[in-house]
Tab-separated table of N, CA and C in Angstrom:
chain	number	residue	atom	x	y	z
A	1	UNK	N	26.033	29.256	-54.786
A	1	UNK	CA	25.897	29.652	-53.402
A	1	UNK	C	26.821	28.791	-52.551
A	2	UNK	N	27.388	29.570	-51.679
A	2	UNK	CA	28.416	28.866	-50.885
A	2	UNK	C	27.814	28.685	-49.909
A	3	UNK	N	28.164	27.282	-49.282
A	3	UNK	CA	27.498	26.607	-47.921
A	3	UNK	C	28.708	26.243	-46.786
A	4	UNK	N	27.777	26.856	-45.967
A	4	UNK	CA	29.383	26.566	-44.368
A	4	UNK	C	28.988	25.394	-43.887
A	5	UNK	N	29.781	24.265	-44.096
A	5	UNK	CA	29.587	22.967	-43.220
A	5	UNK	C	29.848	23.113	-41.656
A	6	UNK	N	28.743	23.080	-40.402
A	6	UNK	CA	28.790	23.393	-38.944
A	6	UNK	C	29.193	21.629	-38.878
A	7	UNK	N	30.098	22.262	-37.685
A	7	UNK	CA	30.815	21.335	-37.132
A	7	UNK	C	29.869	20.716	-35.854
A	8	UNK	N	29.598	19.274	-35.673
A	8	UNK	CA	28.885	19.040	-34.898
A	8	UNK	C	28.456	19.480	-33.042
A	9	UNK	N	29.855	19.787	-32.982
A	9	UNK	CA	29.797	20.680	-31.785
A	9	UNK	C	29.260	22.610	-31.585
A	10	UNK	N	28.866	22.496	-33.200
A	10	UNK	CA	28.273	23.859	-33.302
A	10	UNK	C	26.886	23.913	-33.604
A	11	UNK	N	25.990	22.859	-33.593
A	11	UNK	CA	24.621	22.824	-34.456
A	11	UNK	C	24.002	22.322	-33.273
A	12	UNK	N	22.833	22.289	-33.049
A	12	UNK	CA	22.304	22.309	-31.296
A	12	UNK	C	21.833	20.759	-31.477
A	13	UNK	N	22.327	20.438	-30.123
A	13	UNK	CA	21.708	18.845	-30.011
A	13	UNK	C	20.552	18.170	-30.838
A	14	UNK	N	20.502	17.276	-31.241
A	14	UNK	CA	19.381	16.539	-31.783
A	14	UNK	C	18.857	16.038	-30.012
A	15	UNK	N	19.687	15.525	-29.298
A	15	UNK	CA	18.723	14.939	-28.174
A	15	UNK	C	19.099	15.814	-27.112
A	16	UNK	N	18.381	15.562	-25.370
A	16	UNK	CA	18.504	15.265	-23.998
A	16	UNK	C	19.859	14.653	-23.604
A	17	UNK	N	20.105	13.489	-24.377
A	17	UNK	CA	21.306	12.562	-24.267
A	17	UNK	C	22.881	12.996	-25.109
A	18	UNK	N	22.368	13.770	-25.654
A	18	UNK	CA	23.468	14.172	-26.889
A	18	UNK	C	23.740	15.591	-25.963
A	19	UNK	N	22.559	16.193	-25.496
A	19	UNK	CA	23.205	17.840	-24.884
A	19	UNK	C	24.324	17.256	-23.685
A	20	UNK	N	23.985	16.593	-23.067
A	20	UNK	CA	24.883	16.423	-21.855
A	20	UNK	C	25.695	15.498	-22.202
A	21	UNK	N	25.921	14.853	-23.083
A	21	UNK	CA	26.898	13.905	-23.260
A	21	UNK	C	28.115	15.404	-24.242
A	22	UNK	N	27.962	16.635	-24.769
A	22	UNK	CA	28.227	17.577	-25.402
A	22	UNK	C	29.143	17.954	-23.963
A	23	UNK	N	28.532	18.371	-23.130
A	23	UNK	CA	28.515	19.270	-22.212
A	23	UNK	C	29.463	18.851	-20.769
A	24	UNK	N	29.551	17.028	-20.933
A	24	UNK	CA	30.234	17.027	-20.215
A	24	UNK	C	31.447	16.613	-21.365
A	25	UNK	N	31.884	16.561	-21.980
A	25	UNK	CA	33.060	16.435	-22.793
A	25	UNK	C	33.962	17.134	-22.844
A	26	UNK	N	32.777	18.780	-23.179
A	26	UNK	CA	33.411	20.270	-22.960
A	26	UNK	C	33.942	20.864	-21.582
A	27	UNK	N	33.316	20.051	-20.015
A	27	UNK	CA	33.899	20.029	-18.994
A	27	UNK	C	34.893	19.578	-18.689
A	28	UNK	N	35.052	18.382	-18.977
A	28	UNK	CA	35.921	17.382	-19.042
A	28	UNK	C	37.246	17.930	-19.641
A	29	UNK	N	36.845	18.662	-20.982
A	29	UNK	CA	37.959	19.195	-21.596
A	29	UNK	C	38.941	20.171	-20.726
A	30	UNK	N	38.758	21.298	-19.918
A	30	UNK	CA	39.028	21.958	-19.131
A	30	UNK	C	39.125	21.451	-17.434
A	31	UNK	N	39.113	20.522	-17.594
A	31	UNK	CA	39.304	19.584	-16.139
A	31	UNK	C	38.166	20.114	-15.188
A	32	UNK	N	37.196	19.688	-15.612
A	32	UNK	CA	35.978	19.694	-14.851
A	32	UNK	C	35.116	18.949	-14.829
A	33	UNK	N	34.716	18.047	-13.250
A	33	UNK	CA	33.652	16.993	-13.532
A	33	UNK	C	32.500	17.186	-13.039
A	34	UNK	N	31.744	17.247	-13.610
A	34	UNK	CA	30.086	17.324	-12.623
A	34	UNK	C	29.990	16.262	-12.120
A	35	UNK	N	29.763	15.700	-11.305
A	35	UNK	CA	29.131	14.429	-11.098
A	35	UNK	C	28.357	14.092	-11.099
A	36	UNK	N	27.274	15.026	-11.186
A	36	UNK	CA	25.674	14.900	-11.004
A	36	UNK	C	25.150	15.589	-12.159
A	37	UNK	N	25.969	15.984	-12.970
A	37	UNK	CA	25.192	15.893	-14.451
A	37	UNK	C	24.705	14.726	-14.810
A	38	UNK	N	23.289	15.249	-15.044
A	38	UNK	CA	22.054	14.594	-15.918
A	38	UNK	C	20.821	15.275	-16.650
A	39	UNK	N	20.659	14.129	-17.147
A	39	UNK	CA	18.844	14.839	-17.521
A	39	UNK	C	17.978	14.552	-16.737
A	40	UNK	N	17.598	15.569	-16.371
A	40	UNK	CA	15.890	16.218	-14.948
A	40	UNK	C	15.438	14.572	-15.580
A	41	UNK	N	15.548	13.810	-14.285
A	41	UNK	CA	14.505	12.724	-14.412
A	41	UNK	C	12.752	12.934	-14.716
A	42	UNK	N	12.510	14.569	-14.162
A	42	UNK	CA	11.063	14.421	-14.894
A	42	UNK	C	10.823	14.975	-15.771
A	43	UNK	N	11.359	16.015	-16.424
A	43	UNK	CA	11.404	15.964	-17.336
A	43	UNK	C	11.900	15.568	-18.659
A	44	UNK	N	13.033	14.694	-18.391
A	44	UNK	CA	13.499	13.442	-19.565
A	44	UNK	C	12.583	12.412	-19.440
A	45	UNK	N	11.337	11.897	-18.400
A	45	UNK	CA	11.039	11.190	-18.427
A	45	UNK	C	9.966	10.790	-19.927
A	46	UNK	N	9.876	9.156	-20.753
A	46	UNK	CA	9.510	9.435	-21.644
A	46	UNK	C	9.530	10.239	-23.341
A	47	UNK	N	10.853	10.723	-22.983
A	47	UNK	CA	11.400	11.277	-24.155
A	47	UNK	C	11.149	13.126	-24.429
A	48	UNK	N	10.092	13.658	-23.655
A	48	UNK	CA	10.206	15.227	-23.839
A	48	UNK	C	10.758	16.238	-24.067
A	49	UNK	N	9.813	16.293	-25.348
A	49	UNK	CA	11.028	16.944	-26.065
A	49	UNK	C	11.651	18.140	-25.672
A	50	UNK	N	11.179	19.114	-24.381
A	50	UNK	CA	11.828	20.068	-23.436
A	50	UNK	C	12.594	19.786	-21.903
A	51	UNK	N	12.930	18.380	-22.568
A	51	UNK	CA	14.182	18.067	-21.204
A	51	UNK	C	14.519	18.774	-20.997
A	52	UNK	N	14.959	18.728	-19.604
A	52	UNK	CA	16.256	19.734	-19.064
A	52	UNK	C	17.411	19.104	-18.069
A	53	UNK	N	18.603	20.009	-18.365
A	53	UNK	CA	19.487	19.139	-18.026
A	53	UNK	C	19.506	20.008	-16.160
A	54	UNK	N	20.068	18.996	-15.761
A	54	UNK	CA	19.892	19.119	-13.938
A	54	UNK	C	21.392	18.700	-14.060
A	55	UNK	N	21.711	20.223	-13.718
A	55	UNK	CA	23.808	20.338	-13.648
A	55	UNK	C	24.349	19.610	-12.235
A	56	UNK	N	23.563	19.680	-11.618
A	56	UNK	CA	23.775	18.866	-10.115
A	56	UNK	C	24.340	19.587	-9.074
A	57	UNK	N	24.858	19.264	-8.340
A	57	UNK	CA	25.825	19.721	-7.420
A	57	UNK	C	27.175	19.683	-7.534
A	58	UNK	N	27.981	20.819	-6.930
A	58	UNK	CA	29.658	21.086	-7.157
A	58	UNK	C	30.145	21.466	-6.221
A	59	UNK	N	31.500	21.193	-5.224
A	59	UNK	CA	31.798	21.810	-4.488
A	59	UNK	C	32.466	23.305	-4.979
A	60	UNK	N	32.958	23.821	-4.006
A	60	UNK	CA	33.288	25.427	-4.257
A	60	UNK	C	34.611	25.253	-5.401
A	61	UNK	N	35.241	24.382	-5.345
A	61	UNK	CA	36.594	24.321	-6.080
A	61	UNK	C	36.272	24.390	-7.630
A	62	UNK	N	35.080	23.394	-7.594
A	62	UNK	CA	34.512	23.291	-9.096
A	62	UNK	C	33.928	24.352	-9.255
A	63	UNK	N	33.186	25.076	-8.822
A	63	UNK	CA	32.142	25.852	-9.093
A	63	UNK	C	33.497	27.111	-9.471
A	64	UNK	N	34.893	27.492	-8.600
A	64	UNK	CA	35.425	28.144	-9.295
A	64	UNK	C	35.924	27.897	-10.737
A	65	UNK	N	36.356	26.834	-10.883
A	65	UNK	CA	37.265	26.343	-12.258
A	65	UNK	C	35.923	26.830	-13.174
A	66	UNK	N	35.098	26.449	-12.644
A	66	UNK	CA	33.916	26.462	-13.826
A	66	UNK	C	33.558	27.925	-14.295
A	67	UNK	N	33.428	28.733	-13.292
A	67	UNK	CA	33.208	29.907	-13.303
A	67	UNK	C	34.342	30.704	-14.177
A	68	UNK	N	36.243	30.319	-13.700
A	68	UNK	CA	37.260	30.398	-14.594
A	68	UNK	C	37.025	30.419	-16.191
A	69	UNK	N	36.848	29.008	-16.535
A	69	UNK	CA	36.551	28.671	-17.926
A	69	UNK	C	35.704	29.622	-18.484
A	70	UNK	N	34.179	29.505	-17.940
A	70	UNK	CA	33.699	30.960	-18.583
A	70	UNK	C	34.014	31.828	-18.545
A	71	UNK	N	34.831	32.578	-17.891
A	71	UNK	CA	35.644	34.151	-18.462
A	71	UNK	C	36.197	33.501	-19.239
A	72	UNK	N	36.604	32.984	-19.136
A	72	UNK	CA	38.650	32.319	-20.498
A	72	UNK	C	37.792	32.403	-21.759
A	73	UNK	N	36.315	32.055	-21.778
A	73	UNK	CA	36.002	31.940	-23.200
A	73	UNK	C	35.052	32.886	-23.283
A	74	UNK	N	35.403	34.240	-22.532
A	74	UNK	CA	34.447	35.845	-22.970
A	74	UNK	C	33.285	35.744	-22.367
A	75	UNK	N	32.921	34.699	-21.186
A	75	UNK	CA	31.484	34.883	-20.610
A	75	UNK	C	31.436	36.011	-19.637
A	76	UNK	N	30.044	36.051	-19.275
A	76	UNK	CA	30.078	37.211	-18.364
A	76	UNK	C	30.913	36.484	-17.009
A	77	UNK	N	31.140	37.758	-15.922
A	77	UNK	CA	31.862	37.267	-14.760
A	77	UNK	C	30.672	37.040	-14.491
């Protein structure tokens, strides 16, 4: 039986800290900074295991590039 080795950027976070540390890399990659990416202080609080990440705020410039990137990679408009 043949096995496909997933590349770590393809297999879903082990953490809270690992999704957004993913996520801004992949921004970053395409020249985009959140600044206020994080993990929801209440719900990261303590380790839970249904964190959520709190994308923050963007001005309009970002919010286009960002919006850009997802078409470029087949998202919906």
């Amino acid at each position: 039986m043949e096995t496909k080795e997933t590349a770590a950027d393809e297999r879903p976070a082990r953490s809270a800290e690992e999704a957004v540390e993913r996520l801004r890399e992949a921004l970053r990659g395409v020249g985009i900074v959140l600044p206020s990416l994080r993990i929801d202080p209440v719900t990261g609080a303590h380790g839970h295991p249904y964190a959520l990440v709190d994308l923050g705020r963007c001005n309009i410039g970002v919010a286009s590039r960002l919006a850009a990137a997802v078409r470029a990679q087949g998202g919906a408009a």
